[in-house]
Coordinates of C-alpha atoms in Angstrom, one line a residue:
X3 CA -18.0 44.2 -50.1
X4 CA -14.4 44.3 -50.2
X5 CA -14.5 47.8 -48.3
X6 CA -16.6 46.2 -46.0
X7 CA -14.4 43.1 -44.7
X8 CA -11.2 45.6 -44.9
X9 CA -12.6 47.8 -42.3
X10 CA -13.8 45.0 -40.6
X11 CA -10.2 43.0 -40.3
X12 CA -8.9 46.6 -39.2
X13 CA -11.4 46.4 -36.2
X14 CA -10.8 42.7 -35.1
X15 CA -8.9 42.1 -32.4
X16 CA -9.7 38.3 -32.3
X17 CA -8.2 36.2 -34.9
X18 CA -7.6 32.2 -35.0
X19 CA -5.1 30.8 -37.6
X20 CA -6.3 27.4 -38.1
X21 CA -3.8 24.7 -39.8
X22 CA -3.8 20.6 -40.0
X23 CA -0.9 18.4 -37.8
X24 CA 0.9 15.3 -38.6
X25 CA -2.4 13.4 -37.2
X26 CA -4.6 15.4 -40.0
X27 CA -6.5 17.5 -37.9
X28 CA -6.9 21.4 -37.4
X29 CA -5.1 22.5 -34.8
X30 CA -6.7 26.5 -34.0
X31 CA -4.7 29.5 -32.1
X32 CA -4.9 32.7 -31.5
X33 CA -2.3 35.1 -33.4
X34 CA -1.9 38.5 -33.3
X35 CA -4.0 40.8 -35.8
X36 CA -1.0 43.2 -37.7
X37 CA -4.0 45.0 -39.5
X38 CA -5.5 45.7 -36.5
X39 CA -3.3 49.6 -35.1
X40 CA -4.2 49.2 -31.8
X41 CA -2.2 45.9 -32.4
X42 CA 0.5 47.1 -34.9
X43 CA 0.2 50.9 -35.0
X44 CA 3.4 50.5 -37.1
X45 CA 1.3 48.8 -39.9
X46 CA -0.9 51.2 -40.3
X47 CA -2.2 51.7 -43.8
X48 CA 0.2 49.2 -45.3
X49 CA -1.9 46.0 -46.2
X50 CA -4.0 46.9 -49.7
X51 CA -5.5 43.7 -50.1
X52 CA -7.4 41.3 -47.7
X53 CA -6.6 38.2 -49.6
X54 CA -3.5 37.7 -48.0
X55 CA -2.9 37.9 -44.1
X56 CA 0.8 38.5 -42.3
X57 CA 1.5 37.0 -39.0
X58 CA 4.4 36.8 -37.1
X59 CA 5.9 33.8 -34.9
X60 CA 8.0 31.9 -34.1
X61 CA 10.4 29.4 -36.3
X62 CA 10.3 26.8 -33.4
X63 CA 6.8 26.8 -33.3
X64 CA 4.2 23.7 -34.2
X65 CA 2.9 25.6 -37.1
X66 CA 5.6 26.1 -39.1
X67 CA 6.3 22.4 -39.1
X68 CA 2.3 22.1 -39.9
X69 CA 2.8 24.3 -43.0
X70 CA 5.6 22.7 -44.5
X71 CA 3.6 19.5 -44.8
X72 CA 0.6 21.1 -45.5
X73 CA -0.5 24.1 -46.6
X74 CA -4.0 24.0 -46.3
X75 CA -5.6 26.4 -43.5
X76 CA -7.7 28.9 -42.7
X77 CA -8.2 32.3 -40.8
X78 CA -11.3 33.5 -38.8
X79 CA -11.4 36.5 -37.3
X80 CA -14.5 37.7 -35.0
X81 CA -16.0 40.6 -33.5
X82 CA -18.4 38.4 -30.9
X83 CA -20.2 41.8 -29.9
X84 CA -21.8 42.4 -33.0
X85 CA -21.7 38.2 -34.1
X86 CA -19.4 39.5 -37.5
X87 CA -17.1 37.0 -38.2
X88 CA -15.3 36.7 -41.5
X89 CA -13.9 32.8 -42.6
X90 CA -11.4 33.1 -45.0
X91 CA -10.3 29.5 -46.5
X92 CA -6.7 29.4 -48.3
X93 CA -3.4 28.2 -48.3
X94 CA -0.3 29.3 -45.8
X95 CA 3.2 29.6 -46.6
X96 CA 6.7 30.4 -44.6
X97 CA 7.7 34.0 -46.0
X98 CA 11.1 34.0 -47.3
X99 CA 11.1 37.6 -48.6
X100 CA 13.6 39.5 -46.4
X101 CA 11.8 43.0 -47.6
X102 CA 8.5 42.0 -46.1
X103 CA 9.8 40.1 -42.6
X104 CA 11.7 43.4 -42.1
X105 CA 9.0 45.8 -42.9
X106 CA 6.6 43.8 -40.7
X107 CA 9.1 43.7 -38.0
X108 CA 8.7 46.2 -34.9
X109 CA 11.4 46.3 -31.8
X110 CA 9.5 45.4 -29.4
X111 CA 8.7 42.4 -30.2
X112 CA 12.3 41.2 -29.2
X113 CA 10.7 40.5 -26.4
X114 CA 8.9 37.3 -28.3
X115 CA 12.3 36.7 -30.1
X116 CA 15.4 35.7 -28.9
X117 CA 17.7 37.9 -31.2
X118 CA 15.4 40.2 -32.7
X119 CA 14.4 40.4 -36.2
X120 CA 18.0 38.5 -37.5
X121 CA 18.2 36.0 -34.3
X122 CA 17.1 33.0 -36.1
X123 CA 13.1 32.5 -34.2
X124 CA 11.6 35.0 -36.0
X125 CA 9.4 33.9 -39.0
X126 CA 6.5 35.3 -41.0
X127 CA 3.3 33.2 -42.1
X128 CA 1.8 34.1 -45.4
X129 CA -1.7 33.4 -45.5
X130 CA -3.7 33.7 -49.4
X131 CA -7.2 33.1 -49.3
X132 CA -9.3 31.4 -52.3
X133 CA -12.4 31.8 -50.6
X134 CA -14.9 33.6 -48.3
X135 CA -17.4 33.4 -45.8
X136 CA -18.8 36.5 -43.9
X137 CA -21.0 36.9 -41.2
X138 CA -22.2 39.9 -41.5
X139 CA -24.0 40.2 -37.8
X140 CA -28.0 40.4 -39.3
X141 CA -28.0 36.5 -39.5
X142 CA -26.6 36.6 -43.4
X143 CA -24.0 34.5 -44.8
X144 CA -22.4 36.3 -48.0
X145 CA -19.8 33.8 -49.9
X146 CA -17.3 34.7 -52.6
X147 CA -14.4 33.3 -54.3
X148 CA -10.9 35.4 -54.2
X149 CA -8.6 33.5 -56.5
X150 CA -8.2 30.1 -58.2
X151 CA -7.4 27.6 -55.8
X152 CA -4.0 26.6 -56.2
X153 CA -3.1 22.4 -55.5

């Protein structure tokens, strides 16, 4: 199964980061898939696990704010043609590891970035799953638990 759903996140090109504001409801966006290459060719090969998910964004952003009070959230990611979808259920955090904001990093997105990697906007959401739910596009639901959920 696990070869299964990393393929699949490799393939997705839709992804939703959901996580709870200050009135205590989701709040869903889209964010930028960094397994998939046609996304981050850069990346390519470097995420081992799916149980935790990398995006980039912005430090002024709603989110940031929303994980800092709570960390609860989840991640869908979808390929609508084929009705996959994978639900993964888990906890976000604000990445403070230099090593892994500058290995995730690419130049061009200076562009979303005012000051590039060390300007001050750039930020990295850490996203560890407990739990999953995959849709595996023949009308099945397969479950599974990743790690022990952590309060």
């Amino acid at each position: 199964m696990e070869k299964t759903i990393k393929k699949f996140l490799q393939n997705c090109s839709n992804i939703e980061l959901t996580t709870i504001n200050k009135q205590g409801y989701p709040e869903t966006r889209a964010m930028l898939n960094l397994r998939n290459e046609n996304i981050a060719p850069h990346l390519k090969g470097k995420f081992e696990s799916f149980e935790t998910i990398y995006f980039s964004t912005n430090k002024s952003s709603s989110k940031i704010e929303q994980i800092e009070k709570n960390k609860n959230a989840s991640v869908y990611f979808s390929l609508p043609q084929s009705f996959q979808g994978l639900l993964l259920t888990g906890n976000a955090y604000i990445e403070t590891d230099k090593n892994i904001k500058d290995a995730l990093w690419h130049d061009s997105w200076k562009i979303y970035y005012k000051g590039g990697r060390d300007g001050g906007d750039y930020a990295v959401i850490r996203f560890e799953a407990f739990e999953y739910k995959f849709y595996n596009g023949n009308f099945e639901v397969i479950k599974g638990a990743l790690k022990q959920i952590i309060l």
